[in-house]
Amino acid sequence: MLSSLKVIITGAASGIGKEIVRHSLQNNAVVIACDFNESALESLRGEMASAKLYTYSVDVSRFEEVTELFSSIEREHPDINGLVNNAGIYLGKNIIDYLPEDINKVLDTNVKGCIYFSQWFGKRILETKSQGVIVNMSSVSGVEGSSDAIYGLSKAAILGLTKSCAMNFSPYIRVNSVAPTMVNTAMISRIPEWRQKEYQEHQLIKEPLSPEDIADTVIFLLSNKSRAYTGATFDINNGCYLR
């Protein structure tokens, strides 16, 4: 399904990112897995055991590291044609409790990291006038609001970035986003219980979302089966919020 794809995946060593890596490899893509956690990347290499998996340690919030990464990619993987901007952090704080350094940490990772990778990837594809695809990880929090206002802000920004990049990178790169509700990963433990209950009460489908569910949609968006979609947001929320 993805045999012609060579895709960069950020935040690749755990949670949703890890499942996107797994599903991409299962669909015959070549994967450039990026994460700041080198030990987690080592575990990923051991678990996946694939000759099509390449790993790079990088902090997406640091422009210099992203620049160095893409210099390596241009040398080692000049035929790159896919990008999944998945890296993100969630602190689970009330806006009243946020310190300036906390705000910077969330926005630098969740927003700037996505911008940096989109810039470098977009430049590469536009220069070669080849075809590419970007999938951005947003959240229901960016659509409906969040108990963590800074996280919600960051994920709303991704929706705007997705639409704008779809315009700026046309006709060479399709750009779409996914907006999951709560997913069964380690992050869920930071969501206040009252907010978890609200999500669950509103869901029309009661089976909890798993990382595999999100990966399935990402694979569709990376594939040619989604060739008519760009600038779109795919809500993966069990019918939690209808709009």
Short mmCIF file of C-alpha atoms in Angstrom, two decimals:
data_model
loop_
_atom_site.label_atom_id
_atom_site.label_comp_id
_atom_site.label_asym_id
_atom_site.label_seq_id
_atom_site.Cartn_x
_atom_site.Cartn_y
_atom_site.Cartn_z
CA MET A 1 0.00 0.00 0.00
CA LEU A 2 2.92 2.36 0.77
CA SER A 3 5.68 0.64 -1.20
CA SER A 4 6.71 3.88 -2.92
CA LEU A 5 6.76 5.91 0.30
CA LYS A 6 9.78 6.98 2.31
CA VAL A 7 8.34 8.77 5.34
CA ILE A 8 9.70 10.79 8.26
CA ILE A 9 7.80 10.19 11.50
CA THR A 10 8.46 12.42 14.52
CA GLY A 11 7.76 11.35 18.07
CA ALA A 12 8.27 7.87 16.68
CA ALA A 13 9.54 5.90 19.65
CA SER A 14 6.39 5.59 21.75
CA GLY A 15 2.61 5.80 21.82
CA ILE A 16 0.83 6.78 18.61
CA GLY A 17 4.10 7.46 16.80
CA LYS A 18 5.35 3.96 17.45
CA GLU A 19 2.17 2.45 15.99
CA ILE A 20 2.45 4.66 12.93
CA VAL A 21 5.98 3.33 12.46
CA ARG A 22 4.75 -0.25 12.83
CA HIS A 23 1.85 0.19 10.41
CA SER A 24 4.04 2.01 7.88
CA LEU A 25 6.59 -0.82 7.89
CA GLN A 26 3.81 -3.40 7.60
CA ASN A 27 2.64 -1.52 4.50
CA ASN A 28 6.13 -1.64 2.95
CA ALA A 29 7.13 1.98 3.53
CA VAL A 30 10.68 3.03 4.35
CA VAL A 31 10.59 4.85 7.70
CA ILE A 32 12.85 7.57 9.07
CA ALA A 33 11.91 7.50 12.76
CA CYS A 34 12.80 10.62 14.77
CA ASP A 35 12.67 11.04 18.53
CA PHE A 36 14.63 12.86 21.22
CA ASN A 37 14.83 9.67 23.34
CA GLU A 38 17.80 7.64 22.07
CA SER A 39 17.18 4.67 24.36
CA ALA A 40 13.56 4.48 23.18
CA LEU A 41 14.80 4.57 19.57
CA GLU A 42 17.12 1.69 20.35
CA SER A 43 14.18 -0.28 21.73
CA LEU A 44 12.19 0.59 18.62
CA ARG A 45 14.94 -0.76 16.36
CA GLY A 46 15.04 -4.00 18.35
CA GLU A 47 11.28 -4.44 18.36
CA MET A 48 10.68 -3.64 14.70
CA ALA A 49 13.78 -5.44 13.41
CA SER A 50 13.34 -4.04 9.90
CA ALA A 51 15.91 -3.14 7.26
CA LYS A 52 13.49 -0.41 6.15
CA LEU A 53 13.70 1.42 9.49
CA TYR A 54 16.22 4.24 10.04
CA THR A 55 16.36 6.12 13.34
CA TYR A 56 17.58 9.61 14.18
CA SER A 57 17.81 11.30 17.56
CA VAL A 58 16.51 14.87 17.30
CA ASP A 59 14.71 17.41 19.47
CA VAL A 60 12.06 18.81 17.13
CA SER A 61 11.85 22.05 19.11
CA ARG A 62 15.47 22.97 18.31
CA PHE A 63 15.85 24.51 14.86
CA GLU A 64 19.58 23.74 14.71
CA GLU A 65 18.98 20.04 15.32
CA VAL A 66 16.23 19.91 12.70
CA THR A 67 18.52 21.64 10.20
CA GLU A 68 21.27 19.11 10.90
CA LEU A 69 18.80 16.25 10.56
CA PHE A 70 17.61 17.38 7.14
CA SER A 71 21.20 17.80 5.97
CA SER A 72 21.67 14.12 6.79
CA ILE A 73 18.37 13.16 5.17
CA GLU A 74 19.26 14.99 1.96
CA ARG A 75 22.49 12.97 1.78
CA GLU A 76 21.14 9.61 2.88
CA HIS A 77 17.48 9.70 1.77
CA PRO A 78 17.15 12.16 -1.13
CA ASP A 79 13.95 10.45 -2.28
CA ILE A 80 12.02 11.27 0.89
CA ASN A 81 8.35 11.93 0.07
CA GLY A 82 6.32 11.65 3.29
CA LEU A 83 6.17 13.38 6.67
CA VAL A 84 4.13 12.69 9.79
CA ASN A 85 4.39 15.52 12.33
CA ASN A 86 3.46 13.53 15.41
CA ALA A 87 5.84 14.74 18.14
CA GLY A 88 4.06 16.56 20.95
CA ILE A 89 3.86 17.00 24.70
CA TYR A 90 0.93 17.44 27.09
CA LEU A 91 1.53 18.77 30.60
CA GLY A 92 -2.06 18.56 31.81
CA LYS A 93 -1.97 21.91 33.61
CA ASN A 94 -4.50 24.62 34.23
CA ILE A 95 -3.53 27.81 32.42
CA ILE A 96 -3.25 29.57 35.80
CA ASP A 97 -0.43 27.21 36.78
CA TYR A 98 1.65 27.59 33.64
CA LEU A 99 5.08 29.19 34.02
CA PRO A 100 6.67 30.98 31.04
CA GLU A 101 9.15 28.14 30.57
CA ASP A 102 6.27 25.63 30.49
CA ILE A 103 4.48 27.65 27.82
CA ASN A 104 7.63 27.79 25.73
CA LYS A 105 8.21 24.06 26.11
CA VAL A 106 4.74 23.14 24.82
CA LEU A 107 4.65 25.64 21.96
CA ASP A 108 8.24 24.96 20.90
CA THR A 109 7.57 21.24 20.61
CA ASN A 110 3.96 21.10 19.46
CA VAL A 111 3.92 24.08 17.11
CA LYS A 112 7.45 25.14 16.18
CA GLY A 113 8.58 21.56 15.71
CA CYS A 114 5.80 21.00 13.21
CA ILE A 115 6.68 24.25 11.45
CA TYR A 116 10.39 23.41 11.22
CA PHE A 117 9.80 19.96 9.72
CA SER A 118 7.14 21.28 7.33
CA GLN A 119 9.51 24.04 6.16
CA TRP A 120 12.39 21.73 5.40
CA PHE A 121 10.25 18.98 3.89
CA GLY A 122 8.25 21.45 1.81
CA LYS A 123 11.40 23.12 0.51
CA ARG A 124 12.84 19.76 -0.52
CA ILE A 125 9.73 18.63 -2.41
CA LEU A 126 9.07 21.98 -4.07
CA GLU A 127 12.67 22.23 -5.28
CA THR A 128 12.46 18.84 -6.97
CA LYS A 129 8.83 19.34 -8.09
CA SER A 130 8.09 15.82 -6.91
CA GLN A 131 5.00 14.56 -5.10
CA GLY A 132 4.78 14.40 -1.31
CA VAL A 133 2.36 14.09 1.57
CA ILE A 134 2.22 15.50 5.11
CA VAL A 135 0.02 14.30 7.97
CA ASN A 136 -0.13 16.51 11.08
CA MET A 137 -1.22 15.31 14.52
CA SER A 138 -3.77 17.68 16.02
CA SER A 139 -6.34 16.79 18.67
CA VAL A 140 -9.98 17.14 19.61
CA SER A 141 -8.55 19.68 22.07
CA GLY A 142 -7.68 21.91 19.14
CA VAL A 143 -11.23 21.69 17.80
CA GLU A 144 -13.35 21.84 20.96
CA GLY A 145 -11.02 23.29 23.59
CA SER A 146 -9.00 21.69 26.37
CA SER A 147 -8.73 21.68 30.15
CA ASP A 148 -5.07 22.43 29.35
CA ALA A 149 -5.47 25.69 27.45
CA ILE A 150 -1.88 25.86 26.21
CA TYR A 151 -2.08 22.35 24.78
CA GLY A 152 -5.44 23.19 23.20
CA LEU A 153 -3.93 26.34 21.71
CA SER A 154 -1.04 24.36 20.24
CA LYS A 155 -3.32 21.81 18.63
CA ALA A 156 -5.63 24.50 17.21
CA ALA A 157 -2.55 26.07 15.64
CA ILE A 158 -1.84 22.80 13.85
CA LEU A 159 -5.24 22.94 12.16
CA GLY A 160 -4.46 26.38 10.76
CA LEU A 161 -0.97 25.33 9.74
CA THR A 162 -2.39 22.32 7.90
CA LYS A 163 -4.75 24.43 5.78
CA SER A 164 -2.12 27.05 5.03
CA CYS A 165 0.53 24.49 4.06
CA ALA A 166 -2.00 22.74 1.82
CA MET A 167 -2.34 26.05 -0.03
CA ASN A 168 1.36 26.93 -0.04
CA PHE A 169 2.59 23.49 -1.10
CA SER A 170 -0.02 22.84 -3.79
CA PRO A 171 0.04 21.06 -6.21
CA TYR A 172 3.06 19.05 -5.08
CA ILE A 173 2.25 18.16 -1.46
CA ARG A 174 -1.03 17.05 0.06
CA VAL A 175 -1.35 18.18 3.69
CA ASN A 176 -3.96 16.84 6.11
CA SER A 177 -4.40 16.52 9.85
CA VAL A 178 -5.97 14.07 12.27
CA ALA A 179 -7.70 15.14 15.47
CA PRO A 180 -8.08 12.23 17.90
CA THR A 181 -9.98 12.27 21.17
CA MET A 182 -8.49 10.45 24.17
CA VAL A 183 -6.25 7.58 23.08
CA ASN A 184 -5.13 4.75 25.30
CA THR A 185 -1.51 5.85 25.79
CA ALA A 186 0.54 7.01 28.78
CA MET A 187 -0.65 10.58 28.14
CA ILE A 188 -4.20 9.73 29.20
CA SER A 189 -3.17 9.60 32.87
CA ARG A 190 -2.54 13.37 32.80
CA ILE A 191 -6.08 14.25 31.67
CA PRO A 192 -8.25 15.24 34.68
CA GLU A 193 -10.80 12.60 35.59
CA TRP A 194 -13.70 15.01 35.14
CA ARG A 195 -12.57 15.73 31.58
CA GLN A 196 -12.11 12.05 30.77
CA LYS A 197 -15.65 11.44 32.00
CA GLU A 198 -17.00 14.24 29.77
CA TYR A 199 -15.33 12.75 26.70
CA GLN A 200 -16.63 9.28 27.50
CA GLU A 201 -20.19 10.43 28.12
CA HIS A 202 -20.33 12.17 24.74
CA GLN A 203 -18.91 9.29 22.71
CA LEU A 204 -21.37 7.52 20.43
CA ILE A 205 -18.99 4.60 20.01
CA LYS A 206 -18.02 3.30 23.43
CA GLU A 207 -14.92 1.26 22.60
CA PRO A 208 -11.84 3.32 23.60
CA LEU A 209 -9.50 4.51 20.88
CA SER A 210 -6.14 2.80 20.59
CA PRO A 211 -2.93 3.98 18.92
CA GLU A 212 -3.65 1.42 16.22
CA ASP A 213 -6.91 3.19 15.36
CA ILE A 214 -5.05 6.45 14.79
CA ALA A 215 -2.31 4.72 12.79
CA ASP A 216 -4.91 3.21 10.45
CA THR A 217 -6.17 6.68 9.51
CA VAL A 218 -2.64 8.04 9.11
CA ILE A 219 -1.77 5.19 6.74
CA PHE A 220 -4.84 6.00 4.67
CA LEU A 221 -3.81 9.65 4.46
CA LEU A 222 -0.27 8.70 3.45
CA SER A 223 -1.53 6.45 0.69
CA ASN A 224 -2.79 7.24 -2.79
CA LYS A 225 -6.26 6.21 -1.65
CA SER A 226 -6.53 9.68 -0.09
CA ARG A 227 -5.30 11.49 -3.22
CA ALA A 228 -8.43 13.72 -3.30
CA TYR A 229 -7.86 15.09 0.20
CA THR A 230 -5.78 18.09 1.18
CA GLY A 231 -6.27 20.77 3.83
CA ALA A 232 -8.69 18.45 5.61
CA THR A 233 -9.00 17.43 9.25
CA PHE A 234 -10.04 13.90 10.11
CA ASP A 235 -11.88 13.72 13.45
CA ILE A 236 -11.18 10.43 15.20
CA ASN A 237 -13.35 10.86 18.26
CA ASN A 238 -15.95 8.08 18.44
CA GLY A 239 -18.61 10.67 17.58
CA CYS A 240 -17.68 12.58 20.74
CA TYR A 241 -18.19 15.93 19.03
CA LEU A 242 -20.22 16.33 15.88
CA ARG A 243 -19.69 19.41 13.71
#
